Amino acid sequence: MGRIVGHLDMDAFFASVEERDRPYLKGSPVIIGSDPEEGKGRGVVSTANYHARKLGIGSALPISKAWQLCEDFRKEGGARCVFITAGIGKYTHASQEVFSIVSSTIPVMSQSSIDEASLDLTFCETFSAAEELVKNLKEEIYKKTNLTCSIGIGPNKMIAKIASDFDKPDGLTVIVPEEVDSFLQPLSIRSIPGVGKVTAKALKKWGVETIADVQHYSWQDLQNKFGKHGFSLWERARGIDAHPVEKRKAKSQSIGKHHTFNVDTKDIHEVYAVLQKHIKSIVKEVQKQGFSGFRTVVLTVRFEDFNTVTRSLTLDAPICSAKALELKTTKLVLPFFEKTENPKNLAIRLIGVRVEKLT
Ligand code: TTP
Ligand code: MG
């Protein structure tokens, strides 16, 4: 039996997390990146939501250019853009939440960035069973995190990745083996992972723009032109990719746990009981992974309205005991039961603790 591989990629990830947590952003073009400094900023865009993408704004665009495009849009009567400085802690938490849901459904997955992962779905046995499984997975992710993702399914990692990008946002594209060729042929060669600007420019000189165009060349032609990448280009243009989905366990940058309450709560004792359980298992995991301590403690709170807040503290010297972590966590959580961090006295939907700067 052949393989069945999935690829999951969150939609406009950093921007979607911000939009979820700040409902007033709804409908506005949102740009996450460095400070635009009224057009003088020197950094780049991390990502943009789909409203902003319509204005030509996307990852890696200079932030000053994004500012200019927004100004032009506003002068034509369009909505004002919102620029937000990336808050990576928040996105790391969202990512951990998503992929812990994924890994509880799919035994073998390999996360390749903060917002994407390959999924080994061969155990589903048929493409239609795999489709049903990921449909439910998408729903579960949305229900628990209020975030959408796009998933592709195909006979290998490359096809799955290209398929995940095919119908964004909130897409699900299934390419069975018989459809691989007709799916690939009309696509731009830039859709092939690894074909960047340089290769695309060189191929354009031959009049090659689509995958169908590149299929006309023999592997010898491509190898003469591109060296050893030529052969892999020949293979990829035919949808051949033998890379397995490998369960990779990189050394952790952070260790954390979170919990969604069955019913939103304002009960400090209930929250505290969950935190104590988390603290114990985090300290155990820290030791199990061979670390001697950590210096940063991060607390995440999601309120009933889905607004999600993270608060952290970093110590000069590492700590390692459950008691010490409990003290620090208490310091972070108490303000959420007071006006300081919870002026509207909202109930809590989710609570999470994470430790970082592991030593
Ligand atoms: P992507 O998955 O490439 O983009 P995206 O999730 O924002 O949008 P899409 O719906 O097209 O998948 O990257 C994931 C996150 O990584 C993105 O939200 C921000 C961050 N990122 C950067 O900070 N800089 C970059 O150049 C890119 C490409 C991504
Ligand atoms: Mg993404």
mmCIF file of C-alpha atoms and ligand atoms in Angstrom:
data_model
loop_
_atom_site.group_PDB
_atom_site.id
_atom_site.type_symbol
_atom_site.label_atom_id
_atom_site.label_comp_id
_atom_site.label_asym_id
_atom_site.label_seq_id
_atom_site.Cartn_x
_atom_site.Cartn_y
_atom_site.Cartn_z
ATOM 1 C CA MET A 1 0.000 0.000 0.000
ATOM 2 C CA GLY A 2 1.265 3.487 -0.803
ATOM 3 C CA ARG A 3 1.694 6.234 1.711
ATOM 4 C CA ILE A 4 -0.830 8.865 2.719
ATOM 5 C CA VAL A 5 0.721 12.110 3.925
ATOM 6 C CA GLY A 6 -0.886 15.281 5.243
ATOM 7 C CA HIS A 7 0.482 18.792 5.640
ATOM 8 C CA LEU A 8 -1.060 21.299 8.013
ATOM 9 C CA ASP A 9 -0.313 25.017 7.818
ATOM 10 C CA MET A 10 -2.012 27.634 9.986
ATOM 11 C CA ASP A 11 -3.663 30.521 8.118
ATOM 12 C CA ALA A 12 -1.985 33.955 8.400
ATOM 13 C CA PHE A 13 -0.741 32.609 11.688
ATOM 14 C CA PHE A 14 0.597 35.548 13.741
ATOM 15 C CA ALA A 15 -2.126 37.838 12.367
ATOM 16 C CA SER A 16 -4.885 35.329 13.150
ATOM 17 C CA VAL A 17 -3.716 35.011 16.750
ATOM 18 C CA GLU A 18 -3.813 38.802 17.133
ATOM 19 C CA GLU A 19 -7.231 39.050 15.473
ATOM 20 C CA ARG A 20 -8.595 36.379 17.755
ATOM 21 C CA ASP A 21 -7.319 38.192 20.828
ATOM 22 C CA ARG A 22 -8.413 41.672 19.729
ATOM 23 C CA PRO A 23 -11.879 41.440 18.212
ATOM 24 C CA TYR A 24 -11.828 45.162 17.323
ATOM 25 C CA LEU A 25 -9.381 44.294 14.533
ATOM 26 C CA LYS A 26 -12.142 42.543 12.593
ATOM 27 C CA GLY A 27 -12.326 43.877 9.052
ATOM 28 C CA SER A 28 -9.084 45.864 9.206
ATOM 29 C CA PRO A 29 -5.928 45.089 7.298
ATOM 30 C CA VAL A 30 -3.537 43.807 10.003
ATOM 31 C CA ILE A 31 0.229 43.728 9.612
ATOM 32 C CA ILE A 32 2.537 41.985 12.054
ATOM 33 C CA GLY A 33 6.167 43.032 11.924
ATOM 34 C CA SER A 34 8.650 45.559 13.171
ATOM 35 C CA ASP A 35 7.700 49.132 14.056
ATOM 36 C CA PRO A 36 6.780 51.042 10.858
ATOM 37 C CA GLU A 37 7.853 54.338 12.487
ATOM 38 C CA GLU A 38 5.421 56.256 10.282
ATOM 39 C CA GLY A 39 7.109 54.979 7.138
ATOM 40 C CA LYS A 40 10.692 55.323 8.316
ATOM 41 C CA GLY A 41 10.979 51.862 9.912
ATOM 42 C CA ARG A 42 13.789 49.668 8.607
ATOM 43 C CA GLY A 43 12.416 46.204 9.441
ATOM 44 C CA VAL A 44 10.158 43.836 7.533
ATOM 45 C CA VAL A 45 6.664 42.367 7.646
ATOM 46 C CA SER A 46 6.391 39.013 9.484
ATOM 47 C CA THR A 47 2.944 38.342 8.099
ATOM 48 C CA ALA A 48 -0.287 40.081 7.163
ATOM 49 C CA ASN A 49 -3.936 39.068 7.354
ATOM 50 C CA TYR A 50 -5.895 38.420 4.187
ATOM 51 C CA HIS A 51 -7.338 41.989 4.044
ATOM 52 C CA ALA A 52 -3.786 43.358 4.011
ATOM 53 C CA ARG A 53 -2.646 40.794 1.446
ATOM 54 C CA LYS A 54 -5.184 42.262 -0.977
ATOM 55 C CA LEU A 55 -3.129 45.463 -0.781
ATOM 56 C CA GLY A 56 -0.009 43.543 -1.806
ATOM 57 C CA ILE A 57 1.384 43.208 1.708
ATOM 58 C CA GLY A 58 2.989 39.944 2.791
ATOM 59 C CA SER A 59 5.903 38.320 4.643
ATOM 60 C CA ALA A 60 9.336 39.865 4.103
ATOM 61 C CA LEU A 61 8.071 43.092 2.478
ATOM 62 C CA PRO A 62 9.909 46.111 3.927
ATOM 63 C CA ILE A 63 7.687 47.576 6.631
ATOM 64 C CA SER A 64 8.142 51.055 5.109
ATOM 65 C CA LYS A 65 6.668 49.782 1.845
ATOM 66 C CA ALA A 66 3.739 48.245 3.736
ATOM 67 C CA TRP A 67 3.170 51.609 5.437
ATOM 68 C CA GLN A 68 3.132 53.336 2.061
ATOM 69 C CA LEU A 69 0.627 50.865 0.588
ATOM 70 C CA CYS A 70 -1.599 51.416 3.638
ATOM 71 C CA GLU A 71 -1.392 55.192 3.310
ATOM 72 C CA ASP A 72 -2.350 54.961 -0.380
ATOM 73 C CA PHE A 73 -5.294 52.708 0.495
ATOM 74 C CA ARG A 74 -6.482 55.060 3.232
ATOM 75 C CA LYS A 75 -6.267 58.094 0.932
ATOM 76 C CA GLU A 76 -8.545 56.258 -1.514
ATOM 77 C CA GLY A 77 -11.087 55.921 1.293
ATOM 78 C CA GLY A 78 -10.071 52.447 2.486
ATOM 79 C CA ALA A 79 -9.865 51.258 6.083
ATOM 80 C CA ARG A 80 -6.901 52.177 8.222
ATOM 81 C CA CYS A 81 -4.282 49.425 8.611
ATOM 82 C CA VAL A 82 -3.250 48.211 12.038
ATOM 83 C CA PHE A 83 0.449 47.545 12.619
ATOM 84 C CA ILE A 84 1.345 45.216 15.483
ATOM 85 C CA THR A 85 4.816 44.378 16.758
ATOM 86 C CA ALA A 86 5.326 40.611 16.824
ATOM 87 C CA GLY A 87 4.844 39.089 20.292
ATOM 88 C CA ILE A 88 6.500 35.731 19.769
ATOM 89 C CA GLY A 89 5.563 34.279 23.200
ATOM 90 C CA LYS A 90 1.924 34.455 22.315
ATOM 91 C CA TYR A 91 2.439 32.702 18.994
ATOM 92 C CA THR A 92 4.608 30.008 20.577
ATOM 93 C CA HIS A 93 1.813 29.245 22.996
ATOM 94 C CA ALA A 94 -0.781 29.099 20.228
ATOM 95 C CA SER A 95 1.505 26.813 18.248
ATOM 96 C CA GLN A 96 2.000 24.440 21.172
ATOM 97 C CA GLU A 97 -1.718 24.343 21.721
ATOM 98 C CA VAL A 98 -2.450 23.508 18.082
ATOM 99 C CA PHE A 99 0.203 20.835 17.720
ATOM 100 C CA SER A 100 -0.667 19.151 20.986
ATOM 101 C CA ILE A 101 -4.190 18.717 19.587
ATOM 102 C CA VAL A 102 -2.719 17.368 16.337
ATOM 103 C CA SER A 103 -0.358 14.940 18.052
ATOM 104 C CA SER A 104 -3.125 13.539 20.216
ATOM 105 C CA THR A 105 -4.938 12.455 17.017
ATOM 106 C CA ILE A 106 -2.014 11.601 14.750
ATOM 107 C CA PRO A 107 0.752 9.410 16.189
ATOM 108 C CA VAL A 108 3.504 10.380 13.747
ATOM 109 C CA MET A 109 3.883 14.039 12.865
ATOM 110 C CA SER A 110 6.842 16.256 12.228
ATOM 111 C CA GLN A 111 6.606 19.961 12.928
ATOM 112 C CA SER A 112 8.691 21.910 10.436
ATOM 113 C CA SER A 113 8.052 25.460 11.653
ATOM 114 C CA ILE A 114 6.029 27.369 14.212
ATOM 115 C CA ASP A 115 2.858 26.882 12.180
ATOM 116 C CA GLU A 116 3.249 23.800 10.015
ATOM 117 C CA ALA A 117 3.716 20.065 10.262
ATOM 118 C CA SER A 118 3.746 16.932 8.111
ATOM 119 C CA LEU A 119 1.347 14.223 9.219
ATOM 120 C CA ASP A 120 1.723 10.515 8.532
ATOM 121 C CA LEU A 121 -1.833 9.447 7.678
ATOM 122 C CA THR A 122 -0.948 6.041 6.212
ATOM 123 C CA PHE A 123 -2.618 4.411 9.218
ATOM 124 C CA CYS A 124 -5.972 5.684 7.902
ATOM 125 C CA GLU A 125 -5.547 3.173 5.045
ATOM 126 C CA THR A 126 -7.646 5.107 2.499
ATOM 127 C CA PHE A 127 -7.569 8.697 1.269
ATOM 128 C CA SER A 128 -11.241 9.142 2.116
ATOM 129 C CA ALA A 129 -10.683 7.963 5.703
ATOM 130 C CA ALA A 130 -7.722 10.358 5.949
ATOM 131 C CA GLU A 131 -9.910 13.189 4.641
ATOM 132 C CA GLU A 132 -12.587 12.456 7.243
ATOM 133 C CA LEU A 133 -9.982 12.385 10.010
ATOM 134 C CA VAL A 134 -8.434 15.741 9.128
ATOM 135 C CA LYS A 135 -11.836 17.328 8.626
ATOM 136 C CA ASN A 136 -12.614 16.472 12.244
ATOM 137 C CA LEU A 137 -9.150 17.612 13.284
ATOM 138 C CA LYS A 138 -9.684 21.020 11.661
ATOM 139 C CA GLU A 139 -12.967 21.380 13.514
ATOM 140 C CA GLU A 140 -11.387 20.421 16.823
ATOM 141 C CA ILE A 141 -8.550 22.914 16.353
ATOM 142 C CA TYR A 142 -11.044 25.652 15.568
ATOM 143 C CA LYS A 143 -13.297 24.783 18.480
ATOM 144 C CA LYS A 144 -10.427 24.782 20.963
ATOM 145 C CA THR A 145 -8.284 27.664 19.683
ATOM 146 C CA ASN A 146 -10.524 29.764 17.418
ATOM 147 C CA LEU A 147 -7.847 29.512 14.710
ATOM 148 C CA THR A 148 -8.126 28.078 11.217
ATOM 149 C CA CYS A 149 -5.621 26.049 9.250
ATOM 150 C CA SER A 150 -5.345 24.615 5.774
ATOM 151 C CA ILE A 151 -4.512 20.971 5.192
ATOM 152 C CA GLY A 152 -3.337 19.117 2.104
ATOM 153 C CA ILE A 153 -3.344 15.355 1.670
ATOM 154 C CA GLY A 154 -1.332 13.492 -0.946
ATOM 155 C CA PRO A 155 0.848 10.447 -1.592
ATOM 156 C CA ASN A 156 3.990 12.189 -0.269
ATOM 157 C CA LYS A 157 5.221 15.187 1.732
ATOM 158 C CA MET A 158 5.760 17.478 -1.234
ATOM 159 C CA ILE A 159 2.301 16.975 -2.763
ATOM 160 C CA ALA A 160 0.713 17.387 0.680
ATOM 161 C CA LYS A 161 2.557 20.663 1.236
ATOM 162 C CA ILE A 162 1.623 22.085 -2.154
ATOM 163 C CA ALA A 163 -1.984 20.955 -1.616
ATOM 164 C CA SER A 164 -2.118 22.670 1.802
ATOM 165 C CA ASP A 165 -1.356 25.947 0.068
ATOM 166 C CA PHE A 166 -3.842 25.408 -2.747
ATOM 167 C CA ASP A 167 -7.061 26.550 -1.096
ATOM 168 C CA LYS A 168 -6.052 28.912 1.719
ATOM 169 C CA PRO A 169 -7.523 29.969 4.100
ATOM 170 C CA ASP A 170 -9.436 27.185 5.874
ATOM 171 C CA GLY A 171 -8.878 24.781 2.983
ATOM 172 C CA LEU A 172 -8.754 21.020 2.674
ATOM 173 C CA THR A 173 -7.332 19.665 -0.585
ATOM 174 C CA VAL A 174 -6.952 15.958 -1.261
ATOM 175 C CA ILE A 175 -4.813 14.760 -4.175
ATOM 176 C CA VAL A 176 -5.020 11.016 -4.794
ATOM 177 C CA PRO A 177 -2.098 9.390 -6.713
ATOM 178 C CA GLU A 178 -3.972 9.383 -10.055
ATOM 179 C CA GLU A 179 -4.512 13.153 -9.800
ATOM 180 C CA VAL A 180 -0.919 14.145 -9.046
ATOM 181 C CA ASP A 181 0.048 14.996 -12.621
ATOM 182 C CA SER A 182 -3.043 17.006 -13.497
ATOM 183 C CA PHE A 183 -2.797 18.822 -10.163
ATOM 184 C CA LEU A 184 0.836 19.796 -10.638
ATOM 185 C CA GLN A 185 0.948 20.670 -14.330
ATOM 186 C CA PRO A 186 -0.807 24.063 -14.323
ATOM 187 C CA LEU A 187 0.988 25.295 -11.190
ATOM 188 C CA SER A 188 3.876 27.733 -11.298
ATOM 189 C CA ILE A 189 7.310 26.164 -10.845
ATOM 190 C CA ARG A 190 7.593 28.375 -7.757
ATOM 191 C CA SER A 191 5.082 26.033 -6.098
ATOM 192 C CA ILE A 192 7.785 23.351 -5.941
ATOM 193 C CA PRO A 193 9.475 23.553 -2.552
ATOM 194 C CA GLY A 194 13.086 24.557 -3.100
ATOM 195 C CA VAL A 195 12.487 26.434 -6.352
ATOM 196 C CA GLY A 196 13.324 29.992 -5.388
ATOM 197 C CA LYS A 197 13.717 33.222 -7.308
ATOM 198 C CA VAL A 198 17.098 32.265 -8.809
ATOM 199 C CA THR A 199 16.038 28.894 -10.239
ATOM 200 C CA ALA A 200 12.755 30.387 -11.471
ATOM 201 C CA LYS A 201 14.619 33.156 -13.290
ATOM 202 C CA ALA A 202 16.987 30.682 -14.948
ATOM 203 C CA LEU A 203 14.067 28.505 -16.050
ATOM 204 C CA LYS A 204 12.194 31.500 -17.392
ATOM 205 C CA LYS A 205 15.015 32.003 -19.900
ATOM 206 C CA TRP A 206 13.988 28.616 -21.339
ATOM 207 C CA GLY A 207 10.381 29.769 -21.395
ATOM 208 C CA VAL A 208 9.531 27.542 -18.439
ATOM 209 C CA GLU A 209 6.856 28.921 -16.133
ATOM 210 C CA THR A 210 4.602 26.028 -15.159
ATOM 211 C CA ILE A 211 5.377 22.549 -13.900
ATOM 212 C CA ALA A 212 4.026 21.200 -17.221
ATOM 213 C CA ASP A 213 6.711 23.272 -19.015
ATOM 214 C CA VAL A 214 9.522 21.823 -16.932
ATOM 215 C CA GLN A 215 8.268 18.290 -17.544
ATOM 216 C CA HIS A 216 9.365 18.671 -21.191
ATOM 217 C CA TYR A 217 13.009 18.624 -20.161
ATOM 218 C CA SER A 218 14.986 15.449 -19.553
ATOM 219 C CA TRP A 219 16.804 14.957 -16.276
ATOM 220 C CA GLN A 220 20.102 15.259 -18.212
ATOM 221 C CA ASP A 221 19.097 18.740 -19.458
ATOM 222 C CA LEU A 222 18.205 19.805 -15.956
ATOM 223 C CA GLN A 223 21.311 18.277 -14.417
ATOM 224 C CA ASN A 224 23.552 20.028 -16.942
ATOM 225 C CA LYS A 225 21.929 23.303 -16.066
ATOM 226 C CA PHE A 226 21.477 23.007 -12.290
ATOM 227 C CA GLY A 227 23.942 20.343 -11.145
ATOM 228 C CA LYS A 228 22.645 17.897 -8.573
ATOM 229 C CA HIS A 229 19.545 19.995 -7.913
ATOM 230 C CA GLY A 230 18.588 19.357 -11.535
ATOM 231 C CA PHE A 231 17.745 15.736 -10.912
ATOM 232 C CA SER A 232 15.685 16.506 -7.855
ATOM 233 C CA LEU A 233 13.857 19.180 -9.854
ATOM 234 C CA TRP A 234 13.072 16.564 -12.519
ATOM 235 C CA GLU A 235 11.693 14.243 -9.827
ATOM 236 C CA ARG A 236 9.724 16.923 -8.065
ATOM 237 C CA ALA A 237 8.113 18.119 -11.295
ATOM 238 C CA ARG A 238 6.707 14.580 -11.552
ATOM 239 C CA GLY A 239 5.473 14.552 -7.978
ATOM 240 C CA ILE A 240 8.176 12.171 -6.769
ATOM 241 C CA ASP A 241 9.318 12.658 -3.181
ATOM 242 C CA ALA A 242 10.468 9.804 -0.974
ATOM 243 C CA HIS A 243 11.121 11.770 2.220
ATOM 244 C CA PRO A 244 9.468 10.029 5.166
ATOM 245 C CA VAL A 245 7.509 11.858 7.856
ATOM 246 C CA GLU A 246 10.008 11.536 10.661
ATOM 247 C CA LYS A 247 9.106 12.008 14.250
ATOM 248 C CA ARG A 248 11.727 14.557 15.170
ATOM 249 C CA LYS A 249 12.395 15.408 18.737
ATOM 250 C CA ALA A 250 14.435 18.564 18.789
ATOM 251 C CA LYS A 251 15.801 19.615 22.143
ATOM 252 C CA SER A 252 13.080 21.720 23.710
ATOM 253 C CA GLN A 253 13.329 25.471 23.882
ATOM 254 C CA SER A 254 10.456 25.486 26.300
ATOM 255 C CA ILE A 255 8.299 23.075 28.274
ATOM 256 C CA GLY A 256 4.707 23.890 29.013
ATOM 257 C CA LYS A 257 1.224 22.650 29.807
ATOM 258 C CA HIS A 258 -2.188 24.162 29.393
ATOM 259 C CA HIS A 259 -5.748 23.275 30.236
ATOM 260 C CA THR A 260 -9.127 24.367 28.925
ATOM 261 C CA PHE A 261 -11.825 24.265 31.585
ATOM 262 C CA ASN A 262 -15.029 22.417 30.722
ATOM 263 C CA VAL A 263 -16.920 25.415 32.043
ATOM 264 C CA ASP A 264 -15.309 28.885 32.176
ATOM 265 C CA THR A 265 -14.361 29.637 35.764
ATOM 266 C CA LYS A 266 -13.807 32.507 38.187
ATOM 267 C CA ASP A 267 -12.832 30.156 40.987
ATOM 268 C CA ILE A 268 -9.247 30.785 42.045
ATOM 269 C CA HIS A 269 -9.085 27.407 43.797
ATOM 270 C CA GLU A 270 -10.049 25.569 40.658
ATOM 271 C CA VAL A 271 -7.447 27.460 38.636
ATOM 272 C CA TYR A 272 -4.828 26.940 41.298
ATOM 273 C CA ALA A 273 -5.451 23.190 41.447
ATOM 274 C CA VAL A 274 -4.837 22.917 37.709
ATOM 275 C CA LEU A 275 -1.683 25.027 37.947
ATOM 276 C CA GLN A 276 -0.285 22.844 40.722
ATOM 277 C CA LYS A 277 -0.778 19.745 38.592
ATOM 278 C CA HIS A 278 0.903 21.468 35.646
ATOM 279 C CA ILE A 279 3.814 22.637 37.765
ATOM 280 C CA LYS A 280 4.537 19.120 38.975
ATOM 281 C CA SER A 281 4.509 17.638 35.501
ATOM 282 C CA ILE A 282 6.603 20.485 34.035
ATOM 283 C CA VAL A 283 9.296 20.034 36.680
ATOM 284 C CA LYS A 284 9.312 16.287 35.987
ATOM 285 C CA GLU A 285 9.627 16.897 32.238
ATOM 286 C CA VAL A 286 12.450 19.410 32.761
ATOM 287 C CA GLN A 287 14.407 16.737 34.646
ATOM 288 C CA LYS A 288 13.478 13.991 32.192
ATOM 289 C CA GLN A 289 14.863 16.032 29.301
ATOM 290 C CA GLY A 290 18.135 16.456 31.180
ATOM 291 C CA PHE A 291 17.850 20.144 32.090
ATOM 292 C CA SER A 292 18.910 21.362 35.505
ATOM 293 C CA GLY A 293 16.595 24.379 35.674
ATOM 294 C CA PHE A 294 15.015 27.331 33.890
ATOM 295 C CA ARG A 295 14.998 31.108 34.211
ATOM 296 C CA THR A 296 11.765 32.217 32.580
ATOM 297 C CA VAL A 297 8.203 31.437 33.617
ATOM 298 C CA VAL A 298 5.346 32.284 31.274
ATOM 299 C CA LEU A 299 1.681 32.257 32.225
ATOM 300 C CA THR A 300 -1.074 32.255 29.621
ATOM 301 C CA VAL A 301 -4.662 33.104 30.440
ATOM 302 C CA ARG A 302 -7.529 32.960 27.992
ATOM 303 C CA PHE A 303 -10.712 34.662 29.089
ATOM 304 C CA GLU A 304 -14.260 33.647 28.241
ATOM 305 C CA ASP A 305 -14.249 36.082 25.289
ATOM 306 C CA PHE A 306 -11.133 34.305 23.902
ATOM 307 C CA ASN A 307 -8.895 37.247 24.647
ATOM 308 C CA THR A 308 -5.581 35.611 25.503
ATOM 309 C CA VAL A 309 -2.925 37.266 27.621
ATOM 310 C CA THR A 310 0.593 36.085 28.461
ATOM 311 C CA ARG A 311 2.665 37.377 31.349
ATOM 312 C CA SER A 312 6.209 36.301 32.066
ATOM 313 C CA LEU A 313 9.096 36.863 34.410
ATOM 314 C CA THR A 314 12.769 36.104 33.975
ATOM 315 C CA LEU A 315 15.068 35.436 36.910
ATOM 316 C CA ASP A 316 18.775 36.151 37.237
ATOM 317 C CA ALA A 317 19.524 32.614 38.376
ATOM 318 C CA PRO A 318 17.815 29.382 37.305
ATOM 319 C CA ILE A 319 15.301 27.617 39.533
ATOM 320 C CA CYS A 320 14.344 23.971 39.356
ATOM 321 C CA SER A 321 11.981 22.934 42.168
ATOM 322 C CA ALA A 322 8.199 22.680 42.005
ATOM 323 C CA LYS A 323 8.003 24.922 45.063
ATOM 324 C CA ALA A 324 10.003 27.698 43.398
ATOM 325 C CA LEU A 325 7.971 27.447 40.198
ATOM 326 C CA GLU A 326 4.764 27.540 42.217
ATOM 327 C CA LEU A 327 5.823 30.785 43.909
ATOM 328 C CA LYS A 328 6.607 32.464 40.600
ATOM 329 C CA THR A 329 3.414 31.207 38.979
ATOM 330 C CA THR A 330 1.366 32.474 41.908
ATOM 331 C CA LYS A 331 2.882 35.898 41.470
ATOM 332 C CA LEU A 332 1.861 35.868 37.809
ATOM 333 C CA VAL A 333 -1.659 34.496 38.277
ATOM 334 C CA LEU A 334 -2.961 36.529 41.220
ATOM 335 C CA PRO A 335 -3.488 39.771 39.254
ATOM 336 C CA PHE A 336 -5.928 37.864 37.023
ATOM 337 C CA PHE A 337 -8.282 37.612 39.980
ATOM 338 C CA GLU A 338 -8.034 41.332 40.620
ATOM 339 C CA LYS A 339 -8.788 44.503 38.670
ATOM 340 C CA THR A 340 -5.131 44.772 37.601
ATOM 341 C CA GLU A 341 -5.329 42.111 34.901
ATOM 342 C CA ASN A 342 -9.048 41.444 34.848
ATOM 343 C CA PRO A 343 -10.968 44.735 35.123
ATOM 344 C CA LYS A 344 -14.155 43.277 33.641
ATOM 345 C CA ASN A 345 -14.118 40.308 36.024
ATOM 346 C CA LEU A 346 -14.246 37.824 33.143
ATOM 347 C CA ALA A 347 -14.253 34.071 33.663
ATOM 348 C CA ILE A 348 -11.189 32.079 32.627
ATOM 349 C CA ARG A 349 -11.403 29.606 29.773
ATOM 350 C CA LEU A 350 -7.834 28.356 29.594
ATOM 351 C CA ILE A 351 -4.777 28.501 31.777
ATOM 352 C CA GLY A 352 -1.216 27.542 30.800
ATOM 353 C CA VAL A 353 2.273 27.642 32.272
ATOM 354 C CA ARG A 354 5.508 27.352 30.339
ATOM 355 C CA VAL A 355 9.136 27.511 31.351
ATOM 356 C CA GLU A 356 11.865 28.810 29.058
ATOM 357 C CA LYS A 357 15.571 29.643 29.111
ATOM 358 C CA LEU A 358 16.237 26.042 30.072
ATOM 359 C CA THR A 359 19.725 25.378 31.390
HETATM 360 P P1 TTP B 1 3.604 31.145 6.917
HETATM 361 O O1 TTP B 1 2.871 29.867 7.173
HETATM 362 O O2 TTP B 1 4.549 31.204 5.783
HETATM 363 O O3 TTP B 1 2.559 32.326 6.697
HETATM 364 P P2 TTP B 1 1.175 32.615 7.410
HETATM 365 O O4 TTP B 1 0.782 31.515 8.322
HETATM 366 O O5 TTP B 1 1.230 33.965 8.032
HETATM 367 O O6 TTP B 1 0.170 32.717 6.200
HETATM 368 P P3 TTP B 1 -0.433 31.554 5.275
HETATM 369 O O7 TTP B 1 -1.910 31.576 5.495
HETATM 370 O O8 TTP B 1 -0.051 31.909 3.896
HETATM 371 O O9 TTP B 1 0.202 30.265 5.737
HETATM 372 O O10 TTP B 1 4.416 31.556 8.204
HETATM 373 C C1 TTP B 1 3.958 31.315 9.533
HETATM 374 C C2 TTP B 1 4.326 32.460 10.448
HETATM 375 O O11 TTP B 1 5.745 32.621 10.478
HETATM 376 C C3 TTP B 1 3.765 33.792 10.018
HETATM 377 O O12 TTP B 1 2.458 34.018 10.513
HETATM 378 C C4 TTP B 1 4.776 34.770 10.549
HETATM 379 C C5 TTP B 1 6.071 34.009 10.559
HETATM 380 N N1 TTP B 1 6.923 34.439 9.413
HETATM 381 C C6 TTP B 1 7.830 35.481 9.611
HETATM 382 O O13 TTP B 1 7.956 36.004 10.721
HETATM 383 N N2 TTP B 1 8.577 35.900 8.533
HETATM 384 C C7 TTP B 1 8.456 35.346 7.279
HETATM 385 O O14 TTP B 1 9.146 35.769 6.335
HETATM 386 C C8 TTP B 1 7.513 34.269 7.103
HETATM 387 C C9 TTP B 1 7.331 33.632 5.748
HETATM 388 C C10 TTP B 1 6.768 33.857 8.196
HETATM 389 MG MG MG B 2 0.874 29.517 7.715
#
